Tab-separated table of C-alpha atoms and ligand atoms in Angstrom:
chain	number	residue	atom	x	y	z
A	1	UNK	CA	0.026	-0.063	0.229
A	2	UNK	CA	1.336	3.206	-0.697
A	3	UNK	CA	1.820	5.484	2.100
A	4	UNK	CA	2.162	9.464	2.558
A	5	UNK	CA	5.290	9.743	4.425
A	6	UNK	CA	7.314	13.074	5.687
A	7	UNK	CA	11.264	12.839	6.133
A	8	UNK	CA	12.439	16.165	7.906
A	9	UNK	CA	16.079	16.496	7.447
A	10	UNK	CA	15.674	15.135	3.833
A	11	UNK	CA	18.000	16.448	2.116
A	12	UNK	CA	20.787	15.202	3.970
A	13	UNK	CA	22.900	12.427	4.034
A	14	UNK	CA	20.845	9.596	5.612
A	15	UNK	CA	17.638	11.300	4.742
A	16	UNK	CA	18.402	11.713	1.106
A	17	UNK	CA	18.965	7.545	0.770
A	18	UNK	CA	15.881	7.100	2.796
A	19	UNK	CA	13.861	9.121	0.402
A	20	UNK	CA	15.040	7.351	-2.188
A	21	UNK	CA	14.334	4.447	-0.581
A	22	UNK	CA	10.763	5.139	0.113
A	23	UNK	CA	10.020	6.541	-3.560
A	24	UNK	CA	11.268	3.903	-4.801
A	25	UNK	CA	8.997	1.818	-2.911
A	26	UNK	CA	6.205	3.439	-4.637
A	27	UNK	CA	5.186	5.720	-1.848
A	28	UNK	CA	4.999	9.792	-1.691
A	29	UNK	CA	7.437	11.631	-0.051
A	30	UNK	CA	7.581	14.733	0.959
A	31	UNK	CA	11.046	16.066	2.045
A	32	UNK	CA	11.314	19.114	4.652
A	33	UNK	CA	14.738	20.547	4.751
A	34	UNK	CA	16.236	24.216	5.835
A	35	UNK	CA	19.702	23.144	3.510
A	36	UNK	CA	21.787	23.842	6.482
A	37	UNK	CA	23.894	20.971	6.237
A	38	UNK	CA	22.059	19.141	3.435
A	39	UNK	CA	22.448	19.884	-0.245
A	40	UNK	CA	19.774	20.016	-3.058
A	41	UNK	CA	22.763	17.864	-5.294
A	42	UNK	CA	21.551	15.025	-2.875
A	43	UNK	CA	18.043	14.706	-3.949
A	44	UNK	CA	18.223	16.164	-7.856
A	45	UNK	CA	17.524	13.217	-9.069
A	46	UNK	CA	14.395	13.074	-7.267
A	47	UNK	CA	13.266	16.382	-8.940
A	48	UNK	CA	10.391	15.989	-11.274
A	49	UNK	CA	9.308	12.654	-9.868
A	50	UNK	CA	5.356	12.778	-8.800
A	51	UNK	CA	5.779	10.985	-5.937
A	52	UNK	CA	8.317	13.757	-4.454
A	53	UNK	CA	7.896	17.034	-3.057
A	54	UNK	CA	10.682	18.863	-1.568
A	55	UNK	CA	9.471	22.110	1.081
A	56	UNK	CA	12.472	24.215	2.333
A	57	UNK	CA	11.616	24.900	5.781
A	58	UNK	CA	13.008	25.026	9.481
A	59	UNK	CA	11.774	22.210	11.855
A	60	UNK	CA	12.316	24.939	14.923
A	61	UNK	CA	9.539	26.580	13.152
A	62	UNK	CA	5.958	24.737	13.464
A	63	UNK	CA	4.767	23.120	9.963
A	64	UNK	CA	1.072	22.068	9.093
A	65	UNK	CA	0.894	18.993	6.386
A	66	UNK	CA	-2.467	16.903	6.123
A	67	UNK	CA	-3.036	13.196	5.796
A	68	UNK	CA	0.240	11.735	6.436
A	69	UNK	CA	1.038	8.055	7.444
A	70	UNK	CA	4.548	8.138	8.714
A	71	UNK	CA	6.969	10.797	9.960
A	72	UNK	CA	10.705	10.043	9.946
A	73	UNK	CA	12.421	12.791	12.482
A	74	UNK	CA	15.797	13.394	10.850
A	75	UNK	CA	16.278	16.986	10.878
A	76	UNK	CA	19.617	17.842	13.028
A	77	UNK	CA	23.150	18.514	12.048
A	78	UNK	CA	24.898	15.248	13.083
A	79	UNK	CA	28.808	15.925	12.748
A	80	UNK	CA	30.742	17.332	15.518
A	81	UNK	CA	31.748	20.159	13.448
A	82	UNK	CA	28.453	21.073	12.289
A	83	UNK	CA	26.769	20.848	15.575
A	84	UNK	CA	28.961	22.550	17.489
A	85	UNK	CA	29.158	25.489	15.183
A	86	UNK	CA	25.760	27.030	16.438
A	87	UNK	CA	24.971	24.980	19.462
A	88	UNK	CA	22.202	26.528	20.560
A	89	UNK	CA	20.237	26.316	17.178
A	90	UNK	CA	21.409	22.353	17.371
A	91	UNK	CA	19.493	22.140	20.700
A	92	UNK	CA	16.482	24.315	19.244
A	93	UNK	CA	16.555	21.712	16.471
A	94	UNK	CA	16.281	18.466	18.461
A	95	UNK	CA	13.989	19.848	21.253
A	96	UNK	CA	11.162	21.711	18.974
A	97	UNK	CA	11.886	20.054	15.645
A	98	UNK	CA	10.856	16.524	17.577
A	99	UNK	CA	8.221	18.766	19.285
A	100	UNK	CA	6.613	19.797	16.139
A	101	UNK	CA	7.019	16.465	14.243
A	102	UNK	CA	5.238	14.810	17.171
A	103	UNK	CA	2.313	17.491	17.227
A	104	UNK	CA	1.733	16.856	13.785
A	105	UNK	CA	1.982	13.265	14.294
A	106	UNK	CA	-0.660	13.752	17.115
A	107	UNK	CA	-2.969	15.631	14.941
A	108	UNK	CA	-2.703	13.438	11.920
A	109	UNK	CA	-2.466	10.333	13.775
A	110	UNK	CA	1.073	9.640	11.977
A	111	UNK	CA	3.760	7.237	13.237
A	112	UNK	CA	6.807	9.098	14.300
A	113	UNK	CA	10.462	7.561	14.374
A	114	UNK	CA	12.999	9.768	15.715
A	115	UNK	CA	16.542	9.251	14.642
A	116	UNK	CA	18.295	8.765	17.874
A	117	UNK	CA	21.850	8.564	18.178
A	118	UNK	CA	24.541	6.205	20.280
A	119	UNK	CA	25.577	9.884	21.926
A	120	UNK	CA	22.676	9.666	24.303
A	121	UNK	CA	25.263	6.683	26.175
A	122	UNK	CA	27.971	9.529	25.920
A	123	UNK	CA	31.629	8.240	26.410
A	124	UNK	CA	30.214	5.094	27.959
A	125	UNK	CA	31.699	2.810	30.609
A	126	UNK	CA	29.552	-0.260	29.659
A	127	UNK	CA	30.966	-1.923	26.604
A	128	UNK	CA	29.021	-2.795	24.216
A	129	UNK	CA	26.238	-0.498	24.654
A	130	UNK	CA	22.591	-2.180	25.234
A	131	UNK	CA	19.462	0.215	25.275
A	132	UNK	CA	19.190	-0.733	28.925
A	133	UNK	CA	22.370	1.548	29.712
A	134	UNK	CA	21.913	5.350	30.932
A	135	UNK	CA	24.861	7.033	29.379
A	136	UNK	CA	27.658	9.104	30.711
A	137	UNK	CA	26.959	12.457	29.047
A	138	UNK	CA	28.667	15.388	30.100
A	139	UNK	CA	25.670	18.077	30.315
A	140	UNK	CA	27.884	20.889	30.453
A	141	UNK	CA	30.379	19.912	27.327
A	142	UNK	CA	30.503	21.145	23.716
A	143	UNK	CA	29.201	17.809	22.903
A	144	UNK	CA	26.388	18.764	24.961
A	145	UNK	CA	24.058	20.776	22.406
A	146	UNK	CA	23.568	17.331	20.618
A	147	UNK	CA	23.694	14.670	23.458
A	148	UNK	CA	21.426	16.510	25.587
A	149	UNK	CA	19.014	17.765	23.005
A	150	UNK	CA	18.847	13.900	21.370
A	151	UNK	CA	17.846	12.872	25.007
A	152	UNK	CA	15.388	15.366	25.786
A	153	UNK	CA	14.009	14.155	22.165
A	154	UNK	CA	13.549	10.727	23.148
A	155	UNK	CA	11.990	11.924	26.660
A	156	UNK	CA	9.415	14.048	24.592
A	157	UNK	CA	8.934	10.924	22.142
A	158	UNK	CA	7.916	8.866	25.092
A	159	UNK	CA	5.551	11.748	26.986
A	160	UNK	CA	3.698	12.286	23.607
A	161	UNK	CA	3.614	8.547	23.470
A	162	UNK	CA	2.329	8.206	27.122
A	163	UNK	CA	0.230	11.357	26.844
A	164	UNK	CA	-1.346	11.305	23.677
A	165	UNK	CA	-0.648	7.567	22.546
A	166	UNK	CA	1.195	8.758	20.204
A	167	UNK	CA	2.465	5.889	18.009
A	168	UNK	CA	6.663	6.045	18.173
A	169	UNK	CA	9.451	4.807	17.303
A	170	UNK	CA	12.851	5.649	18.887
A	171	UNK	CA	16.052	4.686	16.774
A	172	UNK	CA	19.586	4.896	18.441
A	173	UNK	CA	21.866	5.186	15.082
A	174	UNK	CA	25.671	4.562	15.867
A	175	UNK	CA	28.491	6.061	13.309
A	176	UNK	CA	27.000	5.673	9.479
A	177	UNK	CA	29.189	6.169	6.634
A	178	UNK	CA	28.482	6.047	2.707
A	179	UNK	CA	28.118	8.105	-0.572
A	180	UNK	CA	26.602	11.705	-0.128
A	181	UNK	CA	28.461	12.542	3.209
A	182	UNK	CA	28.866	15.975	3.378
A	183	UNK	CA	32.835	16.205	2.285
A	184	UNK	CA	33.500	18.902	4.794
A	185	UNK	CA	31.575	17.560	7.673
A	186	UNK	CA	34.853	16.775	9.706
A	187	UNK	CA	33.624	13.200	10.476
A	188	UNK	CA	36.359	10.620	10.399
A	189	UNK	CA	35.212	8.435	7.225
A	190	UNK	CA	34.705	11.625	4.931
A	191	UNK	CA	37.864	13.493	6.579
A	192	UNK	CA	39.883	10.257	6.086
A	193	UNK	CA	39.232	9.662	2.395
A	194	UNK	CA	38.894	13.281	1.262
A	195	UNK	CA	42.406	13.673	2.901
A	196	UNK	CA	44.166	10.227	1.165
A	197	UNK	CA	42.631	10.992	-2.474
A	198	UNK	CA	43.936	14.209	-1.843
A	199	UNK	CA	47.338	13.089	-1.132
A	200	UNK	CA	47.224	15.158	2.323
A	201	UNK	CA	48.381	13.860	5.880
A	202	UNK	CA	45.532	11.650	7.487
A	203	UNK	CA	44.603	13.639	10.756
A	204	UNK	CA	44.257	11.259	13.645
A	205	UNK	CA	42.917	12.827	16.807
A	206	UNK	CA	45.029	11.384	19.534
A	207	UNK	CA	46.424	8.481	19.577
A	208	UNK	CA	43.964	6.479	17.402
A	209	UNK	CA	42.992	3.929	20.092
A	210	UNK	CA	39.820	5.223	20.570
A	211	UNK	CA	37.406	3.064	18.494
A	212	UNK	CA	33.941	3.200	16.429
A	213	UNK	CA	31.798	0.559	14.736
A	214	UNK	CA	30.993	1.681	11.380
A	215	UNK	CA	27.623	0.962	9.967
A	216	UNK	CA	27.167	1.155	5.647
A	217	UNK	CA	24.126	3.527	4.977
A	218	UNK	CA	22.329	0.733	2.932
A	219	UNK	CA	22.266	-1.633	5.924
A	220	UNK	CA	20.959	1.617	8.511
A	221	UNK	CA	18.308	2.781	5.888
A	222	UNK	CA	17.018	-0.906	6.091
A	223	UNK	CA	16.920	-0.790	10.038
A	224	UNK	CA	14.894	2.570	9.889
A	225	UNK	CA	12.635	1.236	7.693
A	226	UNK	CA	12.042	-2.020	9.483
A	227	UNK	CA	11.608	-0.212	12.950
A	228	UNK	CA	9.103	2.092	11.280
A	229	UNK	CA	6.900	-0.921	10.291
A	230	UNK	CA	7.151	-2.938	13.439
A	231	UNK	CA	3.791	-2.876	15.436
A	232	UNK	CA	2.543	-0.139	17.247
A	233	UNK	CA	3.483	-1.898	20.602
A	234	UNK	CA	6.981	-1.441	19.806
A	235	UNK	CA	8.478	1.919	20.549
A	236	UNK	CA	12.133	1.316	20.938
A	237	UNK	CA	14.884	2.866	21.823
A	238	UNK	CA	16.477	0.438	19.400
A	239	UNK	CA	20.193	0.825	18.480
A	240	UNK	CA	21.118	0.077	14.881
A	241	UNK	CA	24.465	0.057	14.054
A	242	UNK	CA	27.543	-2.285	13.174
A	243	UNK	CA	28.649	-4.539	15.588
A	244	UNK	CA	32.478	-4.728	14.216
A	245	UNK	CA	34.743	-2.207	16.190
A	246	UNK	CA	37.839	-0.944	14.896
A	247	UNK	CA	40.240	1.426	16.240
A	248	UNK	CA	40.534	5.087	14.364
A	249	UNK	CA	44.162	4.039	13.650
A	250	UNK	CA	42.852	0.382	11.701
A	251	UNK	CA	40.276	2.892	9.705
A	252	UNK	CA	43.196	5.060	8.940
A	253	UNK	CA	45.478	2.308	7.687
A	254	UNK	CA	42.674	0.782	5.872
A	255	UNK	CA	41.946	4.188	4.017
A	256	UNK	CA	45.420	4.640	3.145
A	257	UNK	CA	45.946	1.390	1.758
A	258	UNK	CA	42.787	0.944	-0.293
A	259	UNK	CA	43.246	4.429	-1.858
A	260	UNK	CA	46.586	3.723	-2.248
A	261	UNK	CA	48.164	7.102	-2.646
A	262	UNK	CA	51.065	8.783	-0.424
A	263	UNK	CA	49.515	9.951	2.314
A	264	UNK	CA	50.996	9.516	5.855
A	265	UNK	CA	49.535	9.288	9.043
A	266	UNK	CA	49.734	12.221	11.432
A	267	UNK	CA	49.100	11.996	15.133
A	268	UNK	CA	49.748	15.300	16.277
A	269	UNK	CA	46.157	16.625	16.962
A	270	UNK	CA	44.957	16.483	20.851
A	271	UNK	CA	41.607	14.223	20.997
A	272	UNK	CA	38.282	16.782	21.317
A	273	UNK	CA	36.730	17.062	24.578
A	274	UNK	CA	34.593	14.663	25.389
A	275	UNK	CA	35.353	12.506	22.812
A	276	UNK	CA	34.266	8.569	23.426
A	277	UNK	CA	36.986	6.613	24.129
A	278	UNK	CA	35.013	3.138	22.442
A	279	UNK	CA	31.618	2.784	20.817
A	280	UNK	CA	30.270	-0.419	19.808
A	281	UNK	CA	26.416	-1.367	19.768
A	282	UNK	CA	24.687	-4.278	21.089
A	283	UNK	CA	21.992	-5.145	18.358
A	284	UNK	CA	20.086	-8.125	20.460
A	285	UNK	CA	16.954	-6.219	20.292
A	286	UNK	CA	17.374	-5.255	16.541
A	287	UNK	CA	18.062	-8.899	15.882
A	288	UNK	CA	15.166	-10.096	17.699
A	289	UNK	CA	12.295	-7.321	16.718
A	290	UNK	CA	13.142	-5.917	13.524
A	291	UNK	CA	15.280	-9.222	12.069
A	292	UNK	CA	17.787	-6.859	11.377
A	293	UNK	CA	21.615	-7.324	11.305
A	294	UNK	CA	24.009	-5.143	9.004
A	295	UNK	CA	25.314	-7.116	5.807
A	296	UNK	CA	28.185	-4.673	4.072
A	297	UNK	CA	31.485	-5.238	5.634
A	298	UNK	CA	33.940	-2.435	6.287
A	299	UNK	CA	35.846	-2.894	3.704
A	300	UNK	CA	33.054	-3.198	0.879
A	301	UNK	CA	31.368	-0.186	2.075
A	302	UNK	CA	34.673	1.778	2.044
A	303	UNK	CA	35.162	0.675	-1.466
A	304	UNK	CA	31.866	2.431	-2.369
A	305	UNK	CA	32.190	5.707	-0.390
A	306	UNK	CA	35.814	6.081	-1.804
A	307	UNK	CA	34.092	5.580	-5.448
A	308	UNK	CA	31.610	8.290	-4.948
A	309	UNK	CA	33.988	10.565	-3.271
A	310	UNK	CA	36.041	10.114	-6.577
A	311	UNK	CA	33.189	11.771	-8.508
A	312	UNK	CA	32.387	14.565	-6.072
A	313	UNK	CA	33.268	18.087	-7.091
A	314	UNK	CA	34.337	19.704	-4.033
A	315	UNK	CA	33.367	23.206	-5.076
A	316	UNK	CA	29.813	22.153	-4.594
A	317	UNK	CA	29.750	22.071	-1.005
A	318	UNK	CA	30.949	24.512	1.562
A	319	UNK	CA	31.220	24.785	5.429
A	320	UNK	CA	28.315	25.665	6.964
A	321	UNK	CA	27.819	29.400	7.432
A	322	UNK	CA	25.690	31.474	9.104
A	323	UNK	CA	23.244	32.313	6.482
A	324	UNK	CA	21.143	29.064	7.024
B	1	NAD	P1	23.392	15.455	7.892
B	1	NAD	O1	23.519	16.746	8.458
B	1	NAD	O2	23.484	15.013	6.433
B	1	NAD	O3	21.359	15.505	7.585
B	1	NAD	C1	21.041	16.190	8.865
B	1	NAD	C2	20.182	16.859	7.911
B	1	NAD	O4	19.102	17.877	8.644
B	1	NAD	C3	20.323	17.741	6.877
B	1	NAD	O5	20.042	18.055	5.635
B	1	NAD	C4	20.289	19.560	7.526
B	1	NAD	O6	20.354	20.545	6.403
B	1	NAD	C5	18.762	18.938	8.178
B	1	NAD	N1	18.666	20.288	9.143
B	1	NAD	C6	19.345	20.471	10.151
B	1	NAD	N2	18.711	21.564	10.997
B	1	NAD	C7	17.634	21.789	10.359
B	1	NAD	C8	16.093	22.197	10.899
B	1	NAD	N3	16.365	23.074	11.703
B	1	NAD	N4	15.152	22.451	9.988
B	1	NAD	C9	15.236	21.413	8.913
B	1	NAD	N5	16.237	20.634	8.427
B	1	NAD	C10	17.198	20.930	9.434
B	1	NAD	O7	23.257	14.251	9.112
B	1	NAD	P2	23.079	12.590	8.931
B	1	NAD	O8	24.282	12.030	8.842
B	1	NAD	O9	22.086	12.422	7.755
B	1	NAD	O10	22.148	12.559	9.948
B	1	NAD	C11	20.460	12.543	9.745
B	1	NAD	C12	19.867	12.148	11.217
B	1	NAD	O11	20.354	10.986	12.146
B	1	NAD	C13	19.996	13.307	12.412
B	1	NAD	O12	19.157	13.554	13.004
B	1	NAD	C14	21.019	12.604	13.146
B	1	NAD	O13	21.730	13.376	14.641
B	1	NAD	C15	21.016	10.963	12.753
B	1	NAD	N6	22.206	10.737	13.107
B	1	NAD	C16	23.091	9.982	12.331
B	1	NAD	C17	24.626	9.532	12.573
B	1	NAD	C18	25.246	8.946	11.333
B	1	NAD	O14	26.572	8.724	11.666
B	1	NAD	N7	25.128	9.684	9.886
B	1	NAD	C19	24.466	9.008	13.648
B	1	NAD	C20	23.380	9.098	14.731
B	1	NAD	C21	22.415	9.872	14.373
B	2	UDP	N1	39.182	11.500	14.319
B	2	UDP	C1	39.922	11.642	14.173
B	2	UDP	N2	40.275	12.583	12.714
B	2	UDP	C2	39.252	13.039	12.248
B	2	UDP	C3	38.123	13.389	12.585
B	2	UDP	C4	37.615	12.502	13.429
B	2	UDP	O1	41.251	11.150	14.618
B	2	UDP	O2	39.885	13.641	10.916
B	2	UDP	C5	38.354	10.906	15.333
B	2	UDP	C6	37.364	11.778	16.256
B	2	UDP	O3	38.245	12.012	17.279
B	2	UDP	C7	36.587	10.335	17.062
B	2	UDP	C8	36.485	9.234	15.747
B	2	UDP	O4	37.179	9.933	15.089
B	2	UDP	O5	37.198	9.449	18.142
B	2	UDP	C9	34.939	9.434	15.139
B	2	UDP	O6	34.932	10.784	14.873
B	2	UDP	P1	33.635	11.181	14.201
B	2	UDP	O7	33.200	13.106	14.346
B	2	UDP	O8	33.040	10.894	12.910
B	2	UDP	O9	32.161	11.095	14.890
B	2	UDP	P2	31.859	10.325	16.815
B	2	UDP	O10	31.820	9.466	16.733
B	2	UDP	O11	32.826	11.365	17.238
B	2	UDP	O12	30.284	11.386	16.614
């Protein structure tokens, strides 16, 4: 059955892949974005498709749309450099944006899925992180605008569910990478690939012993759609991410080897404040409730991401400016 679906943040990295997936499945998709970190280039191929509509709008301002079946709330800068650019705005986007999505969901009786994050666990002292872990977040540090904003958004989701019986799905996304990452977002995969392709030094922060687990975008989108399709009694939160853990030094070496350039690995930069030392999802719940597990190995995903970066015209992207 064809559904009418709103994707906020739909011109971003994950949002644009989600729009593709939903349009290809025959749904009618409304993509809402203020183009802070998203780019029209990500959705240009959908323009003119009768099942796709783009609305330029900032989710911190309310919005009204009629007759929706589902809302995927992805609007929010996700890379540390992007969300710390204007931390007050980031908090507003998370909290007000989620409240507006929920208000709309309540009015039109749509399901609302919130793109939450592994950052709700902060710098975790439990490893790997199950959904029951309540986290170790510094509420006053430079990452707090994002971490606490997303935590508040989760609270709102559950309060709307308890108070108004709004149908909710909270998905905690772990580090995801792939084609259409913003080349200047400062995230580790995009930085390393861009640096390696340009023959520049690979910038490891700290000694590179901190770990992350990297999920390829196609796997992640599959997890989001499966979460949305669960029965009304399933609310999450549910972790979606890859269980294979790598140190940042492992990743740097892999990228240099795969790109095959002359880049050297540089370790002269300090670890950013509150940078989590390790991160890896426990995905037992996703396996059981969504019948989901990642299928794409890091090397295969990196290959596809490197191939995409080779085609990118970097002049089409800018670092975020105050004019969004
Ligand atoms: P992204 O920056 O590419 O996408 C975010 C999109 O939201 C962009 O298109 C941006 O322009 C838009 N946006 C930002 N503020 C807005 C506002 N006020 N009004 C309307 N649109 C706004 O990042 P992404 O990686 O695609 O992340 C998408 C979502 O997934 C985010 O909510 C993020 O927190 C979450 N997430 C992503 C990851 C990851 O590894 N990619 C990990 C955890 C959580
Ligand atoms: N990192 C790095 N060099 C870079 C960019 C990031 O060493 O050029 C490190 C960063 O300090 C962190 C990890 O890579 O430990 C992942 O960073 P990213 O910004 O991608 O995501 P995070 O998981 O920290 O939100």
